[in-house]
Amino acid sequence: MLDAKVAELLNVQVNKEFYSAYLYLDFSNYYTEQGLNGFANWYRVQAQEERDHAILFMQYLQNNGCKVTLEAIDKPDQKFASFAEPLEAGYQHEQYVTGLIHTIYDAANSVKDFRTMQFLDWFVKEQGEEETNADDLVKKFSLFGSDARALYMLDSELAKRNYSAPSLTL
């Protein structure tokens, strides 16, 4: 049985991951409305990843005999004045999620819950990749976003991103 505090934090994370999916779908909608379908695709794929992360947390809780409580998902309420703003918000959000994962890891470590720590190891690595990808996107946009041709090429590059389900086994 999981420690109550660890189980609570994992359950909160389920809902945070679903919120992340909503947030990235909101970003995708913004870019679709702006005619940047590659950027929209990038965030649509990102939303799929976040949804699957939520499912992985749910499965882990269920596999450990814990009840999963799905809460209402907050509506993303950001308004954007430029193409760069969702990218910057996405990077900040990934840093926030990294902090959440670290908090759960710390709680598991404090009660010597090595199984949960091992489960979270994949997410720690994943968050490193997520932050790097988000930061790279911000940097690329900063370099190329003001040039229409370069923006078109970046949008075309992002349109090629495909979804692949996480390979974490529980």
PDB file of C-alpha atoms in Angstrom:
ATOM      1  CA  MET A   1       0.000   0.000   0.000  1.00  0.00           C
ATOM      2  CA  LEU A   2       1.243   3.470  -0.846  1.00  0.00           C
ATOM      3  CA  ASP A   3       1.889   6.088   1.793  1.00  0.00           C
ATOM      4  CA  ALA A   4      -1.194   8.326   2.034  1.00  0.00           C
ATOM      5  CA  LYS A   5       0.696  11.535   1.210  1.00  0.00           C
ATOM      6  CA  VAL A   6       2.428   9.942  -1.792  1.00  0.00           C
ATOM      7  CA  ALA A   7      -0.898   8.557  -3.049  1.00  0.00           C
ATOM      8  CA  GLU A   8      -2.515  11.988  -2.641  1.00  0.00           C
ATOM      9  CA  LEU A   9       0.272  13.698  -4.601  1.00  0.00           C
ATOM     10  CA  LEU A  10       0.073  11.074  -7.351  1.00  0.00           C
ATOM     11  CA  ASN A  11      -3.678  11.581  -7.579  1.00  0.00           C
ATOM     12  CA  VAL A  12      -3.238  15.355  -7.823  1.00  0.00           C
ATOM     13  CA  GLN A  13      -0.731  14.717 -10.599  1.00  0.00           C
ATOM     14  CA  VAL A  14      -3.334  12.787 -12.590  1.00  0.00           C
ATOM     15  CA  ASN A  15      -5.457  15.909 -12.681  1.00  0.00           C
ATOM     16  CA  LYS A  16      -2.470  18.195 -13.377  1.00  0.00           C
ATOM     17  CA  GLU A  17      -1.567  16.053 -16.398  1.00  0.00           C
ATOM     18  CA  PHE A  18      -5.124  16.287 -17.722  1.00  0.00           C
ATOM     19  CA  TYR A  19      -4.951  20.059 -17.246  1.00  0.00           C
ATOM     20  CA  SER A  20      -1.697  20.085 -19.221  1.00  0.00           C
ATOM     21  CA  ALA A  21      -3.504  18.318 -22.055  1.00  0.00           C
ATOM     22  CA  TYR A  22      -6.272  20.954 -21.954  1.00  0.00           C
ATOM     23  CA  LEU A  23      -3.706  23.737 -21.911  1.00  0.00           C
ATOM     24  CA  TYR A  24      -1.885  22.364 -24.941  1.00  0.00           C
ATOM     25  CA  LEU A  25      -5.147  21.840 -26.805  1.00  0.00           C
ATOM     26  CA  ASP A  26      -5.882  25.498 -26.115  1.00  0.00           C
ATOM     27  CA  PHE A  27      -2.488  26.424 -27.572  1.00  0.00           C
ATOM     28  CA  SER A  28      -3.237  24.212 -30.571  1.00  0.00           C
ATOM     29  CA  ASN A  29      -6.561  25.970 -31.102  1.00  0.00           C
ATOM     30  CA  TYR A  30      -4.840  29.358 -30.955  1.00  0.00           C
ATOM     31  CA  TYR A  31      -2.315  28.381 -33.598  1.00  0.00           C
ATOM     32  CA  THR A  32      -5.005  26.841 -35.809  1.00  0.00           C
ATOM     33  CA  GLU A  33      -6.919  30.124 -35.667  1.00  0.00           C
ATOM     34  CA  GLN A  34      -3.730  31.957 -36.642  1.00  0.00           C
ATOM     35  CA  GLY A  35      -3.108  29.687 -39.644  1.00  0.00           C
ATOM     36  CA  LEU A  36      -0.006  28.049 -38.148  1.00  0.00           C
ATOM     37  CA  ASN A  37      -1.066  24.434 -38.527  1.00  0.00           C
ATOM     38  CA  GLY A  38       2.400  23.034 -37.803  1.00  0.00           C
ATOM     39  CA  PHE A  39       2.488  24.761 -34.424  1.00  0.00           C
ATOM     40  CA  ALA A  40      -1.074  23.535 -33.844  1.00  0.00           C
ATOM     41  CA  ASN A  41       0.037  19.985 -34.650  1.00  0.00           C
ATOM     42  CA  TRP A  42       3.002  20.219 -32.282  1.00  0.00           C
ATOM     43  CA  TYR A  43       0.718  21.152 -29.374  1.00  0.00           C
ATOM     44  CA  ARG A  44      -1.950  18.615 -30.353  1.00  0.00           C
ATOM     45  CA  VAL A  45       0.708  15.887 -30.107  1.00  0.00           C
ATOM     46  CA  GLN A  46       1.873  17.409 -26.835  1.00  0.00           C
ATOM     47  CA  ALA A  47      -1.699  17.188 -25.504  1.00  0.00           C
ATOM     48  CA  GLN A  48      -1.837  13.486 -26.419  1.00  0.00           C
ATOM     49  CA  GLU A  49       1.376  12.896 -24.471  1.00  0.00           C
ATOM     50  CA  GLU A  50       0.015  14.660 -21.417  1.00  0.00           C
ATOM     51  CA  ARG A  51      -3.206  12.663 -21.527  1.00  0.00           C
ATOM     52  CA  ASP A  52      -1.187   9.450 -21.632  1.00  0.00           C
ATOM     53  CA  HIS A  53       0.914  10.645 -18.692  1.00  0.00           C
ATOM     54  CA  ALA A  54      -2.307  11.074 -16.702  1.00  0.00           C
ATOM     55  CA  ILE A  55      -3.357   7.543 -17.623  1.00  0.00           C
ATOM     56  CA  LEU A  56       0.019   6.173 -16.496  1.00  0.00           C
ATOM     57  CA  PHE A  57      -0.375   7.856 -13.107  1.00  0.00           C
ATOM     58  CA  MET A  58      -3.920   6.464 -12.864  1.00  0.00           C
ATOM     59  CA  GLN A  59      -2.737   2.947 -13.678  1.00  0.00           C
ATOM     60  CA  TYR A  60       0.053   3.174 -11.129  1.00  0.00           C
ATOM     61  CA  LEU A  61      -2.369   4.218  -8.417  1.00  0.00           C
ATOM     62  CA  GLN A  62      -4.834   1.487  -9.387  1.00  0.00           C
ATOM     63  CA  ASN A  63      -2.077  -1.146  -9.522  1.00  0.00           C
ATOM     64  CA  ASN A  64      -1.247  -0.183  -5.948  1.00  0.00           C
ATOM     65  CA  GLY A  65      -4.821  -0.466  -4.694  1.00  0.00           C
ATOM     66  CA  CYS A  66      -5.468   3.265  -4.525  1.00  0.00           C
ATOM     67  CA  LYS A  67      -8.631   5.075  -5.481  1.00  0.00           C
ATOM     68  CA  VAL A  68      -8.303   7.591  -8.304  1.00  0.00           C
ATOM     69  CA  THR A  69     -10.324  10.765  -7.932  1.00  0.00           C
ATOM     70  CA  LEU A  70     -10.866  12.760 -11.095  1.00  0.00           C
ATOM     71  CA  GLU A  71     -11.448  16.415 -10.358  1.00  0.00           C
ATOM     72  CA  ALA A  72     -12.864  19.126 -12.609  1.00  0.00           C
ATOM     73  CA  ILE A  73     -10.284  20.362 -15.068  1.00  0.00           C
ATOM     74  CA  ASP A  74      -9.745  24.111 -15.025  1.00  0.00           C
ATOM     75  CA  LYS A  75     -10.360  25.951 -18.262  1.00  0.00           C
ATOM     76  CA  PRO A  76      -7.199  27.491 -19.700  1.00  0.00           C
ATOM     77  CA  ASP A  77      -7.782  31.224 -19.646  1.00  0.00           C
ATOM     78  CA  GLN A  78      -4.728  32.741 -21.281  1.00  0.00           C
ATOM     79  CA  LYS A  79      -5.098  35.247 -24.088  1.00  0.00           C
ATOM     80  CA  PHE A  80      -2.212  35.661 -26.479  1.00  0.00           C
ATOM     81  CA  ALA A  81      -0.998  38.834 -28.142  1.00  0.00           C
ATOM     82  CA  SER A  82       1.788  37.185 -30.146  1.00  0.00           C
ATOM     83  CA  PHE A  83       2.812  33.853 -31.636  1.00  0.00           C
ATOM     84  CA  ALA A  84       5.641  33.609 -29.091  1.00  0.00           C
ATOM     85  CA  GLU A  85       3.457  33.795 -25.983  1.00  0.00           C
ATOM     86  CA  PRO A  86       2.085  30.221 -26.041  1.00  0.00           C
ATOM     87  CA  LEU A  87       5.606  28.906 -26.584  1.00  0.00           C
ATOM     88  CA  GLU A  88       6.903  30.806 -23.565  1.00  0.00           C
ATOM     89  CA  ALA A  89       3.876  29.758 -21.493  1.00  0.00           C
ATOM     90  CA  GLY A  90       4.475  26.135 -22.530  1.00  0.00           C
ATOM     91  CA  TYR A  91       8.085  26.282 -21.363  1.00  0.00           C
ATOM     92  CA  GLN A  92       7.046  27.791 -18.026  1.00  0.00           C
ATOM     93  CA  HIS A  93       4.353  25.140 -17.659  1.00  0.00           C
ATOM     94  CA  GLU A  94       6.864  22.340 -18.233  1.00  0.00           C
ATOM     95  CA  GLN A  95       9.088  23.830 -15.520  1.00  0.00           C
ATOM     96  CA  TYR A  96       6.059  23.863 -13.200  1.00  0.00           C
ATOM     97  CA  VAL A  97       5.284  20.196 -13.960  1.00  0.00           C
ATOM     98  CA  THR A  98       8.919  19.283 -13.312  1.00  0.00           C
ATOM     99  CA  GLY A  99       8.551  20.836  -9.864  1.00  0.00           C
ATOM    100  CA  LEU A 100       5.414  18.780  -9.225  1.00  0.00           C
ATOM    101  CA  ILE A 101       7.205  15.552 -10.186  1.00  0.00           C
ATOM    102  CA  HIS A 102      10.139  16.454  -7.938  1.00  0.00           C
ATOM    103  CA  THR A 103       7.742  17.069  -5.025  1.00  0.00           C
ATOM    104  CA  ILE A 104       6.221  13.602  -5.450  1.00  0.00           C
ATOM    105  CA  TYR A 105       9.683  12.054  -5.756  1.00  0.00           C
ATOM    106  CA  ASP A 106      10.803  13.814  -2.578  1.00  0.00           C
ATOM    107  CA  ALA A 107       7.716  12.582  -0.701  1.00  0.00           C
ATOM    108  CA  ALA A 108       8.326   9.006  -1.902  1.00  0.00           C
ATOM    109  CA  ASN A 109      11.985   9.251  -0.930  1.00  0.00           C
ATOM    110  CA  SER A 110      11.104  10.486   2.569  1.00  0.00           C
ATOM    111  CA  VAL A 111       9.134   7.271   3.244  1.00  0.00           C
ATOM    112  CA  LYS A 112      11.586   5.022   1.369  1.00  0.00           C
ATOM    113  CA  ASP A 113       8.996   4.172  -1.283  1.00  0.00           C
ATOM    114  CA  PHE A 114      11.513   2.864  -3.782  1.00  0.00           C
ATOM    115  CA  ARG A 115       8.885   1.439  -6.120  1.00  0.00           C
ATOM    116  CA  THR A 116       7.261   4.849  -6.595  1.00  0.00           C
ATOM    117  CA  MET A 117      10.677   6.456  -6.976  1.00  0.00           C
ATOM    118  CA  GLN A 118      11.500   3.950  -9.717  1.00  0.00           C
ATOM    119  CA  PHE A 119       8.151   4.687 -11.398  1.00  0.00           C
ATOM    120  CA  LEU A 120       8.885   8.411 -11.226  1.00  0.00           C
ATOM    121  CA  ASP A 121      12.397   8.013 -12.667  1.00  0.00           C
ATOM    122  CA  TRP A 122      10.851   7.821 -16.149  1.00  0.00           C
ATOM    123  CA  PHE A 123       8.902  11.038 -15.534  1.00  0.00           C
ATOM    124  CA  VAL A 124      12.006  12.834 -14.237  1.00  0.00           C
ATOM    125  CA  LYS A 125      13.798  11.955 -17.476  1.00  0.00           C
ATOM    126  CA  GLU A 126      10.719  12.796 -19.545  1.00  0.00           C
ATOM    127  CA  GLN A 127      10.426  16.220 -17.927  1.00  0.00           C
ATOM    128  CA  GLY A 128      14.043  16.943 -18.795  1.00  0.00           C
ATOM    129  CA  GLU A 129      13.198  16.210 -22.421  1.00  0.00           C
ATOM    130  CA  GLU A 130       9.954  18.226 -22.234  1.00  0.00           C
ATOM    131  CA  GLU A 131      11.748  21.283 -20.871  1.00  0.00           C
ATOM    132  CA  THR A 132      14.493  20.990 -23.502  1.00  0.00           C
ATOM    133  CA  ASN A 133      11.956  20.684 -26.333  1.00  0.00           C
ATOM    134  CA  ALA A 134       9.917  23.641 -25.071  1.00  0.00           C
ATOM    135  CA  ASP A 135      13.037  25.778 -24.609  1.00  0.00           C
ATOM    136  CA  ASP A 136      14.309  24.838 -28.080  1.00  0.00           C
ATOM    137  CA  LEU A 137      10.985  25.892 -29.570  1.00  0.00           C
ATOM    138  CA  VAL A 138      11.147  29.260 -27.799  1.00  0.00           C
ATOM    139  CA  LYS A 139      14.716  29.771 -29.041  1.00  0.00           C
ATOM    140  CA  LYS A 140      13.890  28.781 -32.626  1.00  0.00           C
ATOM    141  CA  PHE A 141      10.936  31.136 -32.685  1.00  0.00           C
ATOM    142  CA  SER A 142      13.068  33.915 -31.239  1.00  0.00           C
ATOM    143  CA  LEU A 143      15.618  33.392 -34.001  1.00  0.00           C
ATOM    144  CA  PHE A 144      13.272  32.841 -36.948  1.00  0.00           C
ATOM    145  CA  GLY A 145       9.768  33.993 -36.011  1.00  0.00           C
ATOM    146  CA  SER A 146      10.078  37.523 -37.343  1.00  0.00           C
ATOM    147  CA  ASP A 147      11.014  36.320 -40.846  1.00  0.00           C
ATOM    148  CA  ALA A 148       7.913  35.113 -42.717  1.00  0.00           C
ATOM    149  CA  ARG A 149       9.818  32.543 -44.795  1.00  0.00           C
ATOM    150  CA  ALA A 150      11.647  31.157 -41.788  1.00  0.00           C
ATOM    151  CA  LEU A 151       8.381  31.041 -39.834  1.00  0.00           C
ATOM    152  CA  TYR A 152       6.827  29.078 -42.690  1.00  0.00           C
ATOM    153  CA  MET A 153       9.737  26.614 -42.613  1.00  0.00           C
ATOM    154  CA  LEU A 154       9.504  26.233 -38.833  1.00  0.00           C
ATOM    155  CA  ASP A 155       5.761  25.691 -39.094  1.00  0.00           C
ATOM    156  CA  SER A 156       6.383  23.043 -41.773  1.00  0.00           C
ATOM    157  CA  GLU A 157       8.934  21.322 -39.544  1.00  0.00           C
ATOM    158  CA  LEU A 158       6.496  21.219 -36.615  1.00  0.00           C
ATOM    159  CA  ALA A 159       3.773  19.779 -38.847  1.00  0.00           C
ATOM    160  CA  LYS A 160       5.883  16.618 -39.204  1.00  0.00           C
ATOM    161  CA  ARG A 161       5.765  15.740 -35.510  1.00  0.00           C
ATOM    162  CA  ASN A 162       3.960  12.453 -34.915  1.00  0.00           C
ATOM    163  CA  TYR A 163       2.594  10.981 -31.752  1.00  0.00           C
ATOM    164  CA  SER A 164       4.124   7.891 -30.191  1.00  0.00           C
ATOM    165  CA  ALA A 165       2.796   6.494 -26.946  1.00  0.00           C
ATOM    166  CA  PRO A 166       5.136   6.381 -23.947  1.00  0.00           C
ATOM    167  CA  SER A 167       7.085   3.160 -23.542  1.00  0.00           C
ATOM    168  CA  LEU A 168       6.843   3.019 -19.753  1.00  0.00           C
ATOM    169  CA  THR A 169       5.763  -0.366 -18.479  1.00  0.00           C
ATOM    170  CA  LEU A 170       4.026  -0.588 -15.124  1.00  0.00           C
TER     171      LEU A 170
END
